[in-house]
Amino acid sequence: MVLRKAGTAAAATGVVLAGFVGLVTFGTYAASGTPQHQGSRAALSAGTVPAAYQGLIQEWGSLCPEISPPMLAAQLYQESGFDPSARSPAKAYGMAQFLESTWATYGVDANKDGKKDIWDPADAIASAATYDCALAREVSKVPGDGQANLLAAYNAGPYAVIKYGGVPPYAETQGYVRNISTLARSFTAPTAAVEVSQQAAGAIYFAQHVLGTPYLWGGEGLPSQGGRFDCSGLTQAAYASVGITLPRVANDQWYAGPHPSRDQLRPGDLVFWATDLNDPRSIHHVGIYVGGGYMIDAPHTGAVIRYDKIDTKEYIGATRVTSDGANALPVRGADGSITGSGGPGAGGQAPAGTPAASPPARAAAAGGPGQTPAKT
């Protein structure tokens, strides 16, 4: 839940592993009302935001210097997974998860239809940015990084930030600042060289050693499942073997790092497919790229884990997995609802002004695309 308290708020079979190790270890790639203030114009990475909301997030993400479109996208994703109908048990509503009391103060009629509608994506996105910038103004005299202070105020309340002269010493608030700042990198169009993860070789090694294993919908490789996997269960287990905890479903794994373009793929990158290439919420399949236009994947019921070509219909893109990126992702319950933020040790959100409080229940639509193990 947004802590808005009123007033304070797989290469063909003959490919040799040693070749992959060399590529993974040494390679690098060059990745690829109206707002009155112009903040960061950082471009959103392709395919990370549903097309219907991309323009709004790019526009309102520049409302003040302390926010950016990728940061705003990261907040909205963490709060609701871009679901405009999300609601939480704490009575926070809409894509931006506002409490009604806070909406009364910060709600914006962005589409000029005469109504400030908490369920309307245009109004919710604009209001989230408006609230962020209001918090930024409240802590503007606090020294340090303006965006970090804003995020801390969003989580713990501006008075805590003022009191401590910066991000307060609450584990959950520090975790929230770290998670949103890290997650924003997945939403940012890459512009600089990024090192290839050395852990990718180990993930490929794991996947190669389960080639030929029959597919199982919902499979996570457990003994009770005969060591079988579905697509996202395989990728999750492969990266767990090298110490990286990925979310369970494919469309959450999509945000576990930056997004290289097709010509910048390296072995170990996760590659994804979606029914709607303009909406990452429709991602339904994932595999592990191994080079030469091939991946290792668990394709569908009746098949086995195998090498497949990636240049097929519905390919939406790739993710270069990082430990920080994986740890910054929301934690979801079995029904798809958001139950916390960040991976092991990352820290969740605390109610505004409350040090180290337990994170409240979050809202997300259960059973939506990617919220259950992929059936492909």
Coordinates of C-alpha atoms in Angstrom, one line a residue:
M1 CA 0.0 0.0 0.0
V2 CA 1.3 3.5 -0.7
L3 CA 1.9 5.0 2.6
R4 CA -0.1 8.2 2.0
K5 CA -1.4 9.3 5.4
A6 CA -3.6 12.4 5.2
G7 CA -1.6 15.5 6.0
T8 CA 1.8 13.8 6.2
A9 CA 1.1 12.5 4.1
A10 CA 18.4 -21.8 -24.3
A11 CA 22.2 -22.5 -28.6
A12 CA 21.8 -25.8 -30.3
T13 CA 22.5 -29.0 -28.3
G14 CA 26.1 -29.1 -29.4
V15 CA 27.0 -25.8 -27.7
V16 CA 29.8 -26.2 -25.2
L17 CA 29.4 -24.8 -21.6
A18 CA 33.0 -23.5 -21.6
G19 CA 32.1 -21.1 -24.4
F20 CA 29.3 -19.8 -22.4
V21 CA 31.5 -19.3 -19.4
G22 CA 33.9 -17.2 -21.4
L23 CA 31.1 -15.0 -22.8
V24 CA 29.4 -14.6 -19.5
T25 CA 32.5 -13.9 -17.5
F26 CA 34.3 -11.4 -19.8
G27 CA 31.6 -9.9 -22.0
T28 CA 30.0 -6.5 -21.7
Y29 CA 27.2 -4.9 -23.7
A30 CA 26.1 -1.4 -24.5
A31 CA 22.5 -1.7 -23.5
S32 CA 20.2 -0.3 -24.9
G33 CA -3.3 19.9 -15.0
T34 CA -0.1 19.9 -16.9
P35 CA 3.2 19.6 -15.1
Q36 CA 4.7 23.0 -14.6
H37 CA 8.2 21.8 -13.6
Q38 CA 10.5 19.7 -15.7
G39 CA 12.3 17.0 -13.8
S40 CA 14.4 14.2 -15.2
R41 CA 13.5 13.3 -18.7
A42 CA 15.0 9.8 -18.4
A43 CA 13.4 7.6 -21.0
L44 CA 11.3 4.6 -20.0
S45 CA 12.8 1.3 -21.2
A46 CA 10.7 -0.3 -24.0
G47 CA 8.1 -2.8 -22.8
T48 CA 8.4 -2.1 -19.1
V49 CA 5.2 0.0 -18.8
P50 CA 1.8 -0.8 -20.4
A51 CA 1.6 1.4 -23.6
A52 CA -1.7 2.9 -22.4
Y53 CA 0.2 4.5 -19.4
Q54 CA 3.6 5.2 -20.9
G55 CA 2.9 8.8 -22.0
L56 CA 1.2 9.7 -18.7
I57 CA 4.1 8.3 -16.7
Q58 CA 6.7 10.1 -18.9
E59 CA 4.8 13.3 -18.6
W60 CA 3.9 13.3 -14.9
G61 CA 7.2 11.7 -14.0
S62 CA 8.8 15.1 -14.8
L63 CA 6.6 17.2 -12.6
C64 CA 9.4 18.2 -10.2
P65 CA 13.2 17.7 -10.2
E66 CA 13.2 15.1 -7.4
I67 CA 11.2 12.5 -9.4
S68 CA 11.6 10.9 -12.8
P69 CA 9.5 8.7 -15.1
P70 CA 11.3 5.5 -14.2
M71 CA 11.0 6.3 -10.5
L72 CA 7.3 7.0 -10.8
A73 CA 6.9 3.7 -12.8
A74 CA 8.7 1.8 -10.1
Q75 CA 6.4 3.1 -7.5
L76 CA 3.3 2.3 -9.4
Y77 CA 4.6 -1.2 -10.3
Q78 CA 5.4 -1.9 -6.7
E79 CA 2.1 -0.7 -5.4
S80 CA -0.3 -2.3 -7.9
G81 CA 1.5 -3.9 -10.8
F82 CA -0.1 -1.2 -12.9
D83 CA -3.6 -2.5 -12.0
P84 CA -6.1 0.4 -11.9
S85 CA -8.6 -1.8 -10.1
A86 CA -6.3 -2.8 -7.2
R87 CA -7.6 -2.5 -3.7
S88 CA -6.0 -3.5 -0.4
P89 CA -7.4 -4.6 2.9
A90 CA -6.2 -1.3 4.3
K91 CA -8.6 0.4 2.1
A92 CA -6.1 1.8 -0.3
Y93 CA -7.4 2.0 -3.9
G94 CA -6.5 2.2 -7.5
M95 CA -3.2 2.0 -9.4
A96 CA -1.4 4.3 -7.0
Q97 CA -3.0 2.8 -3.9
F98 CA -4.3 6.0 -2.3
L99 CA -6.2 6.2 1.0
E100 CA -9.4 8.1 0.5
S101 CA -8.4 10.7 3.1
T102 CA -5.1 11.5 1.2
W103 CA -6.9 11.4 -2.1
A104 CA -9.1 14.2 -0.9
T105 CA -6.0 16.4 -0.6
Y106 CA -3.8 15.3 -3.4
G107 CA -6.2 13.8 -6.0
V108 CA -5.9 15.5 -9.5
D109 CA -8.4 15.6 -12.3
A110 CA -5.6 15.0 -14.9
N111 CA -8.0 14.1 -17.8
K112 CA -10.2 17.2 -17.2
D113 CA -13.4 15.2 -17.1
G114 CA -14.6 17.1 -14.1
K115 CA -14.0 14.4 -11.6
K116 CA -11.0 13.4 -9.5
D117 CA -11.4 9.6 -9.8
I118 CA -9.2 7.4 -7.7
W119 CA -9.8 4.5 -10.1
D120 CA -8.9 6.4 -13.2
P121 CA -5.3 5.6 -14.3
A122 CA -4.8 9.2 -15.7
D123 CA -5.9 10.7 -12.4
A124 CA -4.0 8.2 -10.3
I125 CA -0.7 8.6 -12.1
A126 CA -0.9 12.4 -11.9
S127 CA -1.9 12.3 -8.3
A128 CA 1.0 10.0 -7.4
A129 CA 3.4 12.4 -9.0
T130 CA 1.7 15.4 -7.3
Y131 CA 2.0 13.7 -3.9
D132 CA 5.6 12.8 -4.5
C133 CA 6.4 16.5 -5.3
A134 CA 4.5 17.7 -2.3
L135 CA 6.6 15.5 -0.1
A136 CA 9.7 16.7 -1.9
R137 CA 8.8 20.3 -1.0
E138 CA 8.2 19.4 2.6
V139 CA 11.8 18.0 2.9
S140 CA 13.5 20.3 0.5
K141 CA 15.7 21.9 3.2
V142 CA 17.0 18.5 4.4
P143 CA 20.5 17.9 3.2
G144 CA 21.5 15.0 1.0
D145 CA 19.9 13.4 -2.1
G146 CA 16.5 14.9 -2.8
Q147 CA 15.0 11.8 -4.3
A148 CA 16.2 9.6 -1.5
N149 CA 14.7 12.0 1.0
L150 CA 11.4 12.1 -0.9
L151 CA 11.2 8.4 -1.0
A152 CA 11.9 8.2 2.7
A153 CA 9.2 10.8 3.4
Y154 CA 6.8 8.7 1.3
N155 CA 7.5 5.7 3.5
A156 CA 8.1 7.1 7.0
G157 CA 6.5 10.6 6.7
P158 CA 8.3 13.9 6.2
Y159 CA 8.7 14.6 9.9
A160 CA 10.9 11.6 10.3
V161 CA 13.1 12.8 7.5
I162 CA 13.4 16.3 8.9
K163 CA 14.0 14.9 12.4
Y164 CA 17.0 12.7 11.3
G165 CA 18.3 15.1 8.6
G166 CA 17.8 12.6 5.9
V167 CA 16.7 9.0 5.4
P168 CA 15.8 7.9 9.0
P169 CA 17.5 4.8 10.6
Y170 CA 14.5 2.6 10.1
A171 CA 15.4 -0.7 8.3
E172 CA 12.1 -0.7 6.4
T173 CA 12.4 2.9 5.3
Q174 CA 16.0 2.4 4.2
G175 CA 14.8 -0.8 2.4
Y176 CA 12.0 1.1 0.6
V177 CA 14.4 3.8 -0.6
R178 CA 16.9 1.2 -1.8
N179 CA 14.2 -0.9 -3.5
I180 CA 12.5 1.9 -5.5
S181 CA 15.8 3.4 -6.5
T182 CA 17.0 0.0 -7.7
L183 CA 13.8 -1.0 -9.4
A184 CA 13.7 2.3 -11.3
R185 CA 16.8 1.1 -13.1
S186 CA 14.8 -1.7 -14.7
F187 CA 12.4 1.0 -16.0
T188 CA 15.2 3.2 -17.4
A189 CA 16.2 2.8 -21.1
P190 CA 19.9 1.7 -20.8
T191 CA 22.4 4.3 -22.1
A192 CA 25.7 3.0 -20.7
A193 CA 27.8 -0.2 -20.8
V194 CA 26.8 -2.7 -18.2
E195 CA 28.9 -5.7 -17.1
V196 CA 27.5 -9.1 -17.8
S197 CA 26.8 -11.0 -14.6
Q198 CA 29.3 -13.7 -13.8
Q199 CA 26.5 -15.6 -12.1
A200 CA 24.8 -16.2 -15.5
A201 CA 27.2 -19.0 -16.2
G202 CA 26.1 -20.9 -13.2
A203 CA 22.4 -20.4 -14.0
I204 CA 23.1 -21.9 -17.5
Y205 CA 25.0 -24.8 -16.0
F206 CA 22.0 -25.6 -13.8
A207 CA 19.5 -25.4 -16.8
Q208 CA 21.8 -27.7 -18.9
H209 CA 21.8 -30.3 -16.2
V210 CA 18.0 -30.6 -16.3
L211 CA 17.6 -30.8 -20.1
G212 CA 15.1 -33.6 -20.9
T213 CA 13.2 -33.2 -17.7
P214 CA 9.4 -33.3 -18.4
Y215 CA 7.5 -30.1 -18.0
L216 CA 5.1 -29.7 -15.1
W217 CA 2.7 -26.8 -14.8
G218 CA 3.5 -25.1 -11.4
G219 CA 6.7 -27.2 -11.1
E220 CA 9.5 -25.8 -9.0
G221 CA 11.8 -28.9 -9.2
L222 CA 10.7 -30.2 -5.8
P223 CA 11.2 -33.9 -4.9
S224 CA 7.4 -34.2 -4.5
Q225 CA 7.1 -32.9 -8.1
G226 CA 9.7 -35.4 -9.5
G227 CA 12.2 -32.6 -10.0
R228 CA 10.0 -31.1 -12.8
F229 CA 9.6 -27.4 -13.7
D230 CA 7.4 -25.0 -15.6
C231 CA 9.0 -22.1 -17.4
S232 CA 9.4 -19.6 -14.5
G233 CA 10.0 -22.4 -12.0
L234 CA 13.1 -23.3 -14.1
T235 CA 14.5 -19.8 -14.3
Q236 CA 13.8 -19.3 -10.6
A237 CA 15.7 -22.4 -9.7
A238 CA 18.6 -21.7 -12.1
Y239 CA 19.2 -18.3 -10.5
A240 CA 18.6 -19.7 -7.0
S241 CA 21.5 -22.1 -7.7
V242 CA 23.8 -19.0 -7.8
G243 CA 22.3 -17.2 -4.9
I244 CA 19.8 -14.9 -6.6
T245 CA 16.2 -15.1 -5.5
L246 CA 13.8 -14.4 -8.3
P247 CA 10.0 -14.0 -8.0
R248 CA 7.9 -17.0 -8.9
V249 CA 6.1 -15.8 -12.0
A250 CA 7.5 -14.7 -15.4
N251 CA 6.1 -11.2 -15.5
D252 CA 7.6 -10.3 -12.2
Q253 CA 11.0 -11.8 -13.2
W254 CA 10.9 -9.3 -16.1
Y255 CA 11.8 -6.5 -13.8
A256 CA 14.9 -8.2 -12.2
G257 CA 17.4 -6.0 -14.0
P258 CA 18.0 -3.8 -17.1
H259 CA 16.7 -4.8 -20.5
P260 CA 19.2 -5.4 -23.3
S261 CA 18.0 -5.1 -26.9
R262 CA 17.9 -8.2 -29.2
D263 CA 21.4 -7.5 -30.6
Q264 CA 22.9 -7.0 -27.1
L265 CA 21.8 -10.4 -25.7
R266 CA 24.4 -12.4 -23.7
P267 CA 24.2 -15.9 -22.3
G268 CA 22.3 -15.9 -19.0
D269 CA 19.8 -13.2 -19.9
L270 CA 16.2 -14.1 -19.3
V271 CA 14.1 -13.9 -22.5
F272 CA 10.3 -13.3 -22.4
W273 CA 7.1 -13.7 -24.4
A274 CA 3.8 -11.8 -24.1
T275 CA 0.4 -12.1 -25.7
D276 CA 0.4 -8.3 -26.1
L277 CA 3.8 -6.7 -26.9
N278 CA 2.5 -3.4 -25.7
D279 CA 1.6 -4.7 -22.2
P280 CA 4.2 -6.4 -20.0
R281 CA 1.4 -7.6 -17.7
S282 CA 0.6 -10.1 -20.5
I283 CA 4.0 -11.8 -20.2
H284 CA 3.4 -15.6 -20.1
H285 CA 6.7 -17.4 -20.9
V286 CA 10.4 -17.1 -20.0
G287 CA 13.6 -18.9 -20.9
I288 CA 17.4 -18.6 -20.3
Y289 CA 19.3 -17.3 -23.3
V290 CA 22.4 -19.4 -24.2
G291 CA 23.7 -17.7 -27.4
G292 CA 23.3 -18.2 -31.1
G293 CA 19.6 -17.3 -31.0
Y294 CA 18.7 -20.2 -28.7
M295 CA 17.5 -20.5 -25.1
I296 CA 16.8 -23.3 -22.6
D297 CA 13.2 -23.4 -21.5
A298 CA 10.4 -25.5 -20.1
P299 CA 7.9 -24.9 -23.0
H300 CA 4.6 -26.6 -22.2
T301 CA 2.7 -29.6 -21.0
G302 CA 3.8 -32.7 -22.9
A303 CA 7.3 -31.3 -23.7
V304 CA 10.6 -31.5 -21.9
I305 CA 13.2 -28.9 -20.9
R306 CA 15.0 -28.3 -24.2
Y307 CA 16.8 -25.8 -26.5
D308 CA 14.4 -23.5 -28.4
K309 CA 14.9 -20.6 -30.8
I310 CA 14.0 -17.2 -29.4
D311 CA 13.1 -15.5 -32.6
T312 CA 9.4 -16.4 -32.6
K313 CA 6.1 -14.6 -32.3
E314 CA 5.3 -12.8 -29.1
Y315 CA 9.0 -12.2 -28.1
I316 CA 8.8 -9.0 -26.0
G317 CA 12.4 -8.7 -24.8
A318 CA 15.1 -9.7 -22.3
T319 CA 16.3 -8.9 -18.8
R320 CA 19.9 -9.0 -17.5
V321 CA 19.4 -10.3 -14.0
T322 CA 21.2 -8.6 -11.1
S323 CA 21.2 -9.5 -7.4
D324 CA 20.1 -5.9 -6.5
G325 CA 17.3 -6.0 -9.1
A326 CA 15.9 -9.3 -7.9
N327 CA 16.0 -8.1 -4.2
A328 CA 14.1 -4.9 -5.1
L329 CA 11.1 -6.7 -6.5
P330 CA 7.7 -6.9 -4.6
V331 CA 7.0 -10.1 -2.8
R332 CA 3.7 -11.7 -3.9
G333 CA 1.5 -14.2 -2.2
A334 CA 0.2 -17.4 -3.8
D335 CA -2.8 -15.5 -5.1
G336 CA -0.7 -12.8 -6.7
S337 CA -1.3 -10.2 -4.1
I338 CA 1.6 -8.1 -3.0
T339 CA 2.6 -9.0 0.6
G340 CA 5.9 -7.2 1.0
S341 CA 8.7 -5.5 -0.9
G342 CA 12.2 -6.7 -1.7
G343 CA 14.0 -10.0 -1.5
P344 CA 15.7 -11.5 1.6
G345 CA 17.0 -8.8 3.9
A346 CA 15.7 -6.0 1.7
G347 CA 13.2 -4.5 4.2
G348 CA 9.6 -3.6 3.5
Q349 CA 7.5 -0.6 3.9
A350 CA 6.5 0.9 7.3
P351 CA 3.4 2.9 8.0
A352 CA 4.0 6.7 7.7
G353 CA 5.9 8.0 10.7
T354 CA 6.3 4.6 12.3
P355 CA 9.8 3.2 12.8
A356 CA 10.3 -0.5 11.7
A357 CA 6.6 -1.4 11.7
S358 CA 5.4 -4.5 10.0
P359 CA 4.6 -3.9 6.3
P360 CA 0.9 -3.6 5.7
A361 CA -1.0 -5.8 3.3
R362 CA -0.7 -4.6 -0.3
A363 CA -3.2 -4.8 -3.2
A364 CA -2.8 -6.5 -6.5
A365 CA -5.3 -8.3 -8.7
A366 CA -5.1 -12.1 -8.2
G367 CA -5.0 -14.4 -11.1
G368 CA -4.0 -11.8 -13.7
P369 CA -1.6 -12.5 -16.6
G370 CA 1.6 -13.8 -15.1
Q371 CA 0.2 -14.1 -11.6
T372 CA -0.1 -17.8 -11.9
P373 CA 2.6 -20.1 -13.4
A374 CA 2.8 -19.8 -17.1
K375 CA 0.8 -22.4 -19.1
T376 CA 3.0 -22.3 -22.2

